[in-house]
XYZ file of C-alpha atoms in Angstrom:
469
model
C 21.113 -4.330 105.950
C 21.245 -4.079 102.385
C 23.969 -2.637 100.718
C 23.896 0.526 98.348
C 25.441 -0.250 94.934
C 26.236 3.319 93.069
C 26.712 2.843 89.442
C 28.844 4.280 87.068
C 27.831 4.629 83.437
C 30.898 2.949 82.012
C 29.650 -0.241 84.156
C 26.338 -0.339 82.668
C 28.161 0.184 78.888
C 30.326 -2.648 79.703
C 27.846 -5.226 80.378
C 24.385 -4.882 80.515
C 23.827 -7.369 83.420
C 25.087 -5.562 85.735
C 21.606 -4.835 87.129
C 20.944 -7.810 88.181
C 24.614 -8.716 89.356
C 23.967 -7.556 93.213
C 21.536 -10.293 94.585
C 19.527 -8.629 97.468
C 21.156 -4.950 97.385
C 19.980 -1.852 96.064
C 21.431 -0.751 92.739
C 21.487 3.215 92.772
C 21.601 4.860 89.300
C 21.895 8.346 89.383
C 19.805 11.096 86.932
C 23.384 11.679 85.215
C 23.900 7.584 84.492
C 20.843 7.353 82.469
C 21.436 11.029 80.797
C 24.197 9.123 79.484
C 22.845 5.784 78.550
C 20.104 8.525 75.773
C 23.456 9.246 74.498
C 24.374 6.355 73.384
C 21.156 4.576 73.016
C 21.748 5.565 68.796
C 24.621 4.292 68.567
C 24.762 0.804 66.104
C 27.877 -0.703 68.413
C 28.381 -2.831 71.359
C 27.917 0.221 73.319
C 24.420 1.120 72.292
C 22.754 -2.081 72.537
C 24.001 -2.321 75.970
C 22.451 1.066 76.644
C 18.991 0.027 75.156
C 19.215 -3.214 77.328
C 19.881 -1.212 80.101
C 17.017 1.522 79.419
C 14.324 -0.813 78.444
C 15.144 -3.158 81.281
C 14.319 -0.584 83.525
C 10.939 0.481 81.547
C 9.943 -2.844 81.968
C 10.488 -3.464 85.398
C 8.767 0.140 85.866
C 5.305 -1.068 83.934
C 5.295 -4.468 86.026
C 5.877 -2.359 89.498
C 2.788 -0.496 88.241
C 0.573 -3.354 87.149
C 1.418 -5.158 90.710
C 0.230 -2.390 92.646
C -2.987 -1.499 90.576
C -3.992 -4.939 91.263
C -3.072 -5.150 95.333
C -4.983 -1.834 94.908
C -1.893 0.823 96.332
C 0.123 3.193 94.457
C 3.334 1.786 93.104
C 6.895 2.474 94.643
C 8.405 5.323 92.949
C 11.704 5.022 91.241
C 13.255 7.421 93.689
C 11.976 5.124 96.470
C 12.856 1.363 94.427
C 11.971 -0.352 91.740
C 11.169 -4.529 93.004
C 13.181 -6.898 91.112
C 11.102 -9.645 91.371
C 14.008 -12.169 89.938
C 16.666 -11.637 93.185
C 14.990 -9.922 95.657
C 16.908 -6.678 95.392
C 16.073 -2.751 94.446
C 16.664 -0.320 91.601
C 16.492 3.415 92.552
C 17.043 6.401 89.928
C 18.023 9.350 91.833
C 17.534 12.444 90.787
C 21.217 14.228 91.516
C 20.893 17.832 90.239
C 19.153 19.315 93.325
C 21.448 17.713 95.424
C 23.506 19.897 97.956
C 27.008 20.300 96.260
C 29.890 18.518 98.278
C 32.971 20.841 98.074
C 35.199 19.738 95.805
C 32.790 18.257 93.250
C 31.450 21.014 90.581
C 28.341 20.798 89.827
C 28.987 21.032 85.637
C 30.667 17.000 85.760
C 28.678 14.495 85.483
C 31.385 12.032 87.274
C 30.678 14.313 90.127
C 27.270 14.691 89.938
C 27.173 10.708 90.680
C 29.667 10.718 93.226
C 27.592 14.069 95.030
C 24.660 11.103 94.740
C 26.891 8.583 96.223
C 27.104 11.199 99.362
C 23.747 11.689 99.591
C 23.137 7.888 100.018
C 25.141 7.703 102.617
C 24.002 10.532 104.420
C 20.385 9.220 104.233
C 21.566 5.625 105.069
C 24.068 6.242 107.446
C 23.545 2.451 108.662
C 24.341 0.867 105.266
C 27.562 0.511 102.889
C 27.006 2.633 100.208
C 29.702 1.360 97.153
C 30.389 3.137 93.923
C 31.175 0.599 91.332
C 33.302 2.484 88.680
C 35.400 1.262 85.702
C 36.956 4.759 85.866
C 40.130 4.916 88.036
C 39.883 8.663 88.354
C 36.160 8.363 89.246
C 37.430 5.602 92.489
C 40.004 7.823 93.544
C 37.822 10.799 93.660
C 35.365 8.778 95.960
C 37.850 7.527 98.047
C 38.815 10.798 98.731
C 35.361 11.914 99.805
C 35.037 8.937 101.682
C 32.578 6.364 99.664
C 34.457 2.935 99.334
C 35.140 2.392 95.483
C 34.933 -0.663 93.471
C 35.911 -1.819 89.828
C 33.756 -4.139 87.805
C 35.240 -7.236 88.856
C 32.947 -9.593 87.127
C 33.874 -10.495 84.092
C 38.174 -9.305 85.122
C 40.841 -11.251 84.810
C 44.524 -10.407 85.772
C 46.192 -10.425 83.066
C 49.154 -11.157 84.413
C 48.109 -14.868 86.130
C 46.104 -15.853 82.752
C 46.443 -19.069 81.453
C 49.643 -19.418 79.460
C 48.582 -23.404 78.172
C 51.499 -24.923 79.164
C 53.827 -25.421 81.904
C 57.082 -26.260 83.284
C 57.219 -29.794 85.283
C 60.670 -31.620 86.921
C 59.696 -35.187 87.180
C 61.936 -38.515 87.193
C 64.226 -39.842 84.475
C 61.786 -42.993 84.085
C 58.263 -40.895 83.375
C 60.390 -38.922 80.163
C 61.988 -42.195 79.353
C 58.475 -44.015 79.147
C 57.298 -41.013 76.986
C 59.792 -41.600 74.575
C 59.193 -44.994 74.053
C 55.687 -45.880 74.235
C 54.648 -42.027 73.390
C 52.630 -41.696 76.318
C 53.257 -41.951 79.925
C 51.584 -40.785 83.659
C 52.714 -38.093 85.884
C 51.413 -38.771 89.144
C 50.339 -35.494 91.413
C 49.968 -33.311 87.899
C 46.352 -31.939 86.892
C 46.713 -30.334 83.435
C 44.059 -29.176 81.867
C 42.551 -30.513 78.477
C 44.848 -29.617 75.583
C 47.340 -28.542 78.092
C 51.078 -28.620 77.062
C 54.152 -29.789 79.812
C 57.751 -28.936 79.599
C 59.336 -31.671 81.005
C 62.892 -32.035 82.645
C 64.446 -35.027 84.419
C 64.994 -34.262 87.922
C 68.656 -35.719 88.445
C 69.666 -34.594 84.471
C 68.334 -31.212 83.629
C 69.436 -31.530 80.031
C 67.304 -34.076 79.460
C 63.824 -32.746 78.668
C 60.640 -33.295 76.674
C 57.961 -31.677 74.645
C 54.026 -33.239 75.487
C 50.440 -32.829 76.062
C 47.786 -33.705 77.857
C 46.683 -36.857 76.793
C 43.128 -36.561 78.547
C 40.183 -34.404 76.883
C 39.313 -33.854 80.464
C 40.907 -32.163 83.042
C 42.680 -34.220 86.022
C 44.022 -37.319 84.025
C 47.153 -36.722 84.229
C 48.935 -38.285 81.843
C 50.689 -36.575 78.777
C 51.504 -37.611 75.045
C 53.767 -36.956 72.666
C 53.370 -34.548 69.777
C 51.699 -35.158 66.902
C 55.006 -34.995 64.657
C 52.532 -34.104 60.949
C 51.340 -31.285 62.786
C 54.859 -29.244 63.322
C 54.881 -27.443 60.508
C 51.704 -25.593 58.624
C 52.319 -24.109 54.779
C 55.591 -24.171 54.858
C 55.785 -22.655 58.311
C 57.747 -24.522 61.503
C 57.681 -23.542 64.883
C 60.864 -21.453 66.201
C 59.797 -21.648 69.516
C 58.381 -24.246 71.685
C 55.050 -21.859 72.063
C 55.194 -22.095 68.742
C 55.200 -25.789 68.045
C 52.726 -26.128 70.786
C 50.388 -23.506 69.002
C 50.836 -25.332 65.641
C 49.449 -28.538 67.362
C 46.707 -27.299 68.440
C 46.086 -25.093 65.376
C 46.094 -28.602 63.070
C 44.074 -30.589 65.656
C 40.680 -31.111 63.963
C 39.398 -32.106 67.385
C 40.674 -28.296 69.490
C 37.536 -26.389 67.932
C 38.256 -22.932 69.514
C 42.611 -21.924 69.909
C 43.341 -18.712 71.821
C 46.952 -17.359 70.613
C 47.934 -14.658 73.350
C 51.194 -12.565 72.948
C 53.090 -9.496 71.571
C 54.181 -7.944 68.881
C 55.745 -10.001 66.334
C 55.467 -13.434 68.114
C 54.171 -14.847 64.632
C 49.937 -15.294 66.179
C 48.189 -13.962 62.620
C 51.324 -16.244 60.811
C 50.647 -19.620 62.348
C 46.880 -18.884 62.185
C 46.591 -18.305 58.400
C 49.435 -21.002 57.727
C 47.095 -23.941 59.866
C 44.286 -22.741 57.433
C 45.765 -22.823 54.136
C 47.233 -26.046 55.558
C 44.198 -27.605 56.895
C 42.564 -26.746 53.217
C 45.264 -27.954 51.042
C 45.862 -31.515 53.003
C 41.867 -31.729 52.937
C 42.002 -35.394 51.894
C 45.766 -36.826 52.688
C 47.110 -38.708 55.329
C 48.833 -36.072 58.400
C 48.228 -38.857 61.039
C 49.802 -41.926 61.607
C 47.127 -44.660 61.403
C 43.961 -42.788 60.426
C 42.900 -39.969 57.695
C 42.021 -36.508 59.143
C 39.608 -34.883 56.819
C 38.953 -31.314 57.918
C 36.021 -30.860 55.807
C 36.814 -26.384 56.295
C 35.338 -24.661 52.523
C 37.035 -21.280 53.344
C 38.709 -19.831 55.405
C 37.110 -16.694 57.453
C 38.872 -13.050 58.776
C 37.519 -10.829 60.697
C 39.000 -8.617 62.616
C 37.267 -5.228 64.934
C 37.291 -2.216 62.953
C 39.048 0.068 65.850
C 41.916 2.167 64.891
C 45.147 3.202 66.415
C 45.349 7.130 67.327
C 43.032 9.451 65.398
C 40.640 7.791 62.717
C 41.037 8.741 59.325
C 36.834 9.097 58.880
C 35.129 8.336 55.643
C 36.428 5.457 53.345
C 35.199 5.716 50.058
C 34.471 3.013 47.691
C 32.638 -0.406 48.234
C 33.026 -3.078 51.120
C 35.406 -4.517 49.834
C 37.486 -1.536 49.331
C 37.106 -0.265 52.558
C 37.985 -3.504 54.353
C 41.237 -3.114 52.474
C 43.154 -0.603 54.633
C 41.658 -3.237 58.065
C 42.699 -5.822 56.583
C 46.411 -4.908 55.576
C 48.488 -6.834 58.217
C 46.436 -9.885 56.906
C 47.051 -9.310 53.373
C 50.925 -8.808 54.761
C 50.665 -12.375 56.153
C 48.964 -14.027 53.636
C 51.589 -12.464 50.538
C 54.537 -13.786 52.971
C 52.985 -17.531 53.306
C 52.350 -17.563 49.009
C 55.495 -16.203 48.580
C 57.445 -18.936 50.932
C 54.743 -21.419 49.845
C 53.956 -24.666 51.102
C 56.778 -26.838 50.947
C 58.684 -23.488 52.564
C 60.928 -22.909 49.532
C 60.671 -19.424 48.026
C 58.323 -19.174 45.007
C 56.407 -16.325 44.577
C 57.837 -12.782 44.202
C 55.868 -9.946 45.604
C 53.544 -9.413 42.751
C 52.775 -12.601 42.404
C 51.995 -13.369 46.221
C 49.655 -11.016 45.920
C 47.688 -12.263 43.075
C 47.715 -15.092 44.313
C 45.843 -13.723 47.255
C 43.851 -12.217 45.010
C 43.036 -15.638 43.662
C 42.320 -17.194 46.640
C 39.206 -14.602 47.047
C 38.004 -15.071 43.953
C 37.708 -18.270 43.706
C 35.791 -18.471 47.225
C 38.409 -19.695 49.671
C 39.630 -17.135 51.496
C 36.835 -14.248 52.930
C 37.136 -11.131 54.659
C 34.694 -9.821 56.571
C 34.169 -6.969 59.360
C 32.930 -7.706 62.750
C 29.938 -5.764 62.384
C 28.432 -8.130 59.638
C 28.599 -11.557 61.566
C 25.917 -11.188 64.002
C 23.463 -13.386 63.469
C 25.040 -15.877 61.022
C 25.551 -19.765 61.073
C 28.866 -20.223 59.748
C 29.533 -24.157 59.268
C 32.818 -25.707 57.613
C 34.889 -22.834 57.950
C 38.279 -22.153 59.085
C 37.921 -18.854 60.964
C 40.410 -16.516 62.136
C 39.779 -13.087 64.287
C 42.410 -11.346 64.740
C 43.176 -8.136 67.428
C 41.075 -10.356 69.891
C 42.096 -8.073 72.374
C 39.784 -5.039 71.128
C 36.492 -7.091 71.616
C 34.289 -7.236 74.858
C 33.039 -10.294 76.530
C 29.559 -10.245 74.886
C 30.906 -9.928 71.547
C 33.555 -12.838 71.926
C 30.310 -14.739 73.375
C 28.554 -13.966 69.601
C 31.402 -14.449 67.745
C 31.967 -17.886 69.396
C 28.560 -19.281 68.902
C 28.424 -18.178 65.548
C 30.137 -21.180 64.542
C 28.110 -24.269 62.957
C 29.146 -27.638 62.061
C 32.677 -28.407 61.354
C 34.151 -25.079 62.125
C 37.312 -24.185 63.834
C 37.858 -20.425 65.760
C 41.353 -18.859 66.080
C 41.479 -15.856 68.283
C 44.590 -13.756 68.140
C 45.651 -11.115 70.452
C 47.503 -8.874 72.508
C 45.945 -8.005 75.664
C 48.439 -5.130 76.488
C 47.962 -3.438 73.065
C 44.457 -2.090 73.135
C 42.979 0.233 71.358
C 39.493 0.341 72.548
C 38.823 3.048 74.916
C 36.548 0.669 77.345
C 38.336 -1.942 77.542
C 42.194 -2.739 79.494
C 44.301 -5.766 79.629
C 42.039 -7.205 82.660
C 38.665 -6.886 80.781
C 38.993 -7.556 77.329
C 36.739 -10.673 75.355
C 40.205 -12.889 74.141
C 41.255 -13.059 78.183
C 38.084 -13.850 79.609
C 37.281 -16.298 76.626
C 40.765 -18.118 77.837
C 39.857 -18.754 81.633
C 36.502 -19.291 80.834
C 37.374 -21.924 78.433
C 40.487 -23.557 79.661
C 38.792 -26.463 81.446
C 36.453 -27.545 78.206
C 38.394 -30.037 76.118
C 37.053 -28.356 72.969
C 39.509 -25.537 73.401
C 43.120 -24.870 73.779
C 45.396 -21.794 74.273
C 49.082 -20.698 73.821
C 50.501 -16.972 75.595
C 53.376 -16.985 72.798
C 56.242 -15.348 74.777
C 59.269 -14.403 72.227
C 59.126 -12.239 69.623
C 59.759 -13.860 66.259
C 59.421 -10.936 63.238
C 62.749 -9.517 63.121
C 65.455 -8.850 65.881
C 64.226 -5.579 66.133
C 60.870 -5.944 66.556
C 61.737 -8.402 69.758
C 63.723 -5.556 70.350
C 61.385 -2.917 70.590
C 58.587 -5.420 72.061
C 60.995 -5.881 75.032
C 62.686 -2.360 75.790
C 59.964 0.082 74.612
C-alpha cells in the first residue's frame, strides 16, 4: 500500500522538490497549503520562487493529466482523486479541508489545523495505509501526534549540527609516523581515511607531548597519508593564527588549489578576519614567491562581499539613499574588519589610525578592488577571478548556497562564513541551513575544505559571553 504524505506549507517553502521527494506515495496537499503558497507567490525572495515552482508544477502536471485522458478518450482524474506523476510513479491530491468534519481540539479558524483535520480525514478514508504529516513546524508534529497521525520533519536536506564536519581531527599514532613527518614532511598513517583537505592532530602514542600539526596529503579521500603545513601560508595581512583552527583555516584560505573554504564557528572566533586577511593577502602577493619551489599566482582582480540582508530583532524598514548607501548599515561588521586589517597592516605592525583605516577602505573601493554587493543582485552572474567572501552563511537555504556556489567562473575562490546556532532567518535552524549542508555535501570533493573554529578569539569577554550566555 502506498503511503499518504500530508504536507505542510513550510515544507513546500523550504524546497520546492519536495513533490517529487516520495517515490511511489501519494503526496496530500491540503486547500489551506496552497491558500498559502498565493500568499507568497509575490514575494521577490527565496520564498516566493519556491511557491511559484510549487504552484505551476502542479498546473502543469494538471494540463498533461487532462491531455492524457482526452486522448485515451475518459475524463481525467480529479485533483481530489490524484494527479499521475508520470516521472516516479506516485500521486498528488489537493484536498479540499474546509468542509471537513471538525476534530475536537482543532478550531476551525487555523490553518495548521485545518491541515492536520485533513490529515484525519485521510486516515479515516484509508484506514489501511500510513498517513504521515511532514512538518517543519515542531508545534504542528506535536499537535498531530497528539491526535494520533505519525509526524515527520523534512529530513532531506538536515544535518545535525552537532556531528558536522569539523575538518580536522585528533589521531594517537607511533613515535616513528610524527618523526618521519618531521623529516621528510610527509609520512603514511596506516588504518586513517581523511578526507581531501582534511587536517590531523597528531600525538605520539608512548609521549603525549610530542605532537604535530598536518594535512591530508591526498586530493582524494582514502590515501591516507598527511603533510606538513605549508609554512608561507601561516599568516595572511599581517594576521597569524592563535589557534590551531586557526592556522588550519589560514592554509586552506591561501591554497590557490581549495576553491570553496567553509569557516564554521561562534562569535568572535576571528571567521570574517581570516577571510578578508587571505584576500587582501592573496591580492597583494599576486606575483611573489609564498611557496617553496614554485610561484603561486592567484590571478583574483577583487575581492567580493556579500552577505544576506536579514536582520536581528525588528527591521528598521526603509533605507534611504542609493545602493551603496544602503548596503552601508549590512555591511558594518565588514567595514569593522577591513579598518582593523589597514590599521594593523600587512607586515602586522600598527600603521593606520582610525581615520585613516577607513579611507583606506574607502580607497580600496574606488579603485575597484574591494566590492560589496547584496545577495539579491548575484543571481545570474559569472563571476571569474575573484576572491569572494559571504559572510552570515548560516542565514541562507540550500538552494541559494547551490546559486551562490555556481556563480563562480574561472579562477575564483568562495569563503563561506558562519554560525549555524546564530540564525536569524525565521525558516531556517541549525540542522537546515545552506553553510551546513554545503559542508557534508562537499567534504569528500578535493576542491573544498572546511574548519568548525572552536575558541573564541575577539576579546576575553566575548569568549566569555560566547561560552556562558
Amino acid at each position: 500500500m502506498p503511503k499518504y504524505f500530508v504536507l505542510d506549507t513550510n515544507v513546500l517553502l523550504h524546497t520546492n522538490v519536495a513533490l517529487t521527494s516520495f517515490t511511489d506515495n501519494v503526496v496530500v496537499l491540503p486547500m489551506t497549503v496552497i491558500e498559502e503558497l498565493d500568499k507568497f507567490k509575490t514575494k521577490s525572495d527565496e520564498l516566493g520562487r519556491n511557491a511559484r515552482a510549487v504552484i505551476r508544477y502542479i498546473d502543469r502536471l494538471r494540463e498533461e493529466e487532462e491531455a492524457y485522458a482526452r486522448n485515451e478518450g475518459r475524463e481525467p482524474i480529479s485533483l481530489t482523486e490524484g494527479i499521475i506523476h508520470n516521472d516516479d510513479g506516485g500521486r498528488i491530491m489537493v484536498i479540499e479541508d474546509d468542509h471537513l468534519e471538525a476534530t475536537p481540539g482543532l478550531e476551525r479558524d487555523m490553518p495548521d489545523n485545518r491541515i492536520l483535520r485533513a490529515a484525519v480525514h485521510i486516515q479515516l478514508t484509508h484506514q489501511d495505509a500510513d498517513v504521515i504529516l511532514v512538518s517543519m513546524d515542531l508545534n504542528l508534529r506535536i499537535k498531530a501526534a497528539v491526535v494520533g497521525i505519525e509526524p515527520q520533519d523534512w529530513m532531506q536536506d538536515k544535518v545535525n549540527a552537532d556531528d558536522m564536519y569539523t575538518g580536522f581531527r585528533e589521531l594517537t599514532v607511533p613515535g616513528e609516523v610524527i618523526d618521519a613527518l618531521f623529516k621528510e614532511e610527509q609520512a603514511a598513517v596506516p588504518g586513517v581515511d581523511l578526507y581531501p583537505n582534511e587536517f590531523a592532530i597528531l600525538t605520539n602514542v608512548s609521549n603525549p607531548s610530542q605532537s604535530a600539526l598536518c594535512r591530508a596529503s591526498d586530493g582524494e579521500r582514502g590515501g591516507g597519508g598527511v603533510k606538513q603545513l605549508n609554512p608561507s601560508w601561516r599568516t595572511a595581512y599581517g594576521v597569524k593564527g592563535r589557534s590551531k583552527e586557526q592556522e588550519m583555516a589560514l592554509q586552506l584560505l591561501m591554497d590557490p588549489d581549495v576553491k570553496l573554504v567553509a569557516l564554521v564557528g561562534g562569535a568572535g572566533t576571528g571567521k570574517t578576519l581570516l577571510a578578508l586577511a587571505a584576500g587582501l593577502e592573496t591580492l597583494r602577493v599576486d606575483d611573489r614567491l609564498v611557496e617553496a619551489n614554485r610561484e603561486v599566482v592567484y590571478g583574483y582582480e577583487k575581492i567580493l562581499v556579500t552577505r544576506p540582508i536579514i536582520p536581528m530583532g525588528k527591521d528598521l524598514g526603509y533605507l534611504p539613499g542609493s545602493k551603496d548607501a544602503k548596503m552601508a548599515n549590512w555591511m558594518q561588521p565588514v567595514f569593522d574588519n577591513l579598518s582593523f586589517l589597514m590599521h594593523v597592516g600587512p607586515d602586522g605592525g600598527k600603521h593606520l589610525s582610525g581615520k585613516a583605516a577607513d579611507r583606506k577602505v574607502q580607497e580600496l573601493i574606488n579603485n575597484d578592488l574591494l566590492e560589496l554587493e547584496a545577495i539579491t543582485y548575484i543571481r545570474g552572474r559569472s563571476i571569474a577571478k575573484q576572491f569572494i567572501v559571504v559572510d552570515e552563511a548560516q542565514n541562507l537555504t540550500p538552494h541559494e548556497i547551490k546559486t551562490i556556489v555556481s556563480r563562480a567562473g574561472d579562477g575564483t575562490k568562495i569563503v563561506l562564513t558562519g554560525d549555524p546556532y546564530q540564525i536569524d532567518n525565521p525558516y531556517l535552524d541549525a540542522s537546515s541551513n545552506g553553510l551546513i549542508y554545503c559542508v557534508e555535501r562537499m567534504k569528500s570533493n578535493g576542491l573544498f575544505g572546511g574548519i568548525m573554529l572552536k575558541k573564541a578569539e575577539r576579546s576575553p569577554l566575548a569568549a566569555a559571553a560566547a561560552a556562558i550566555l
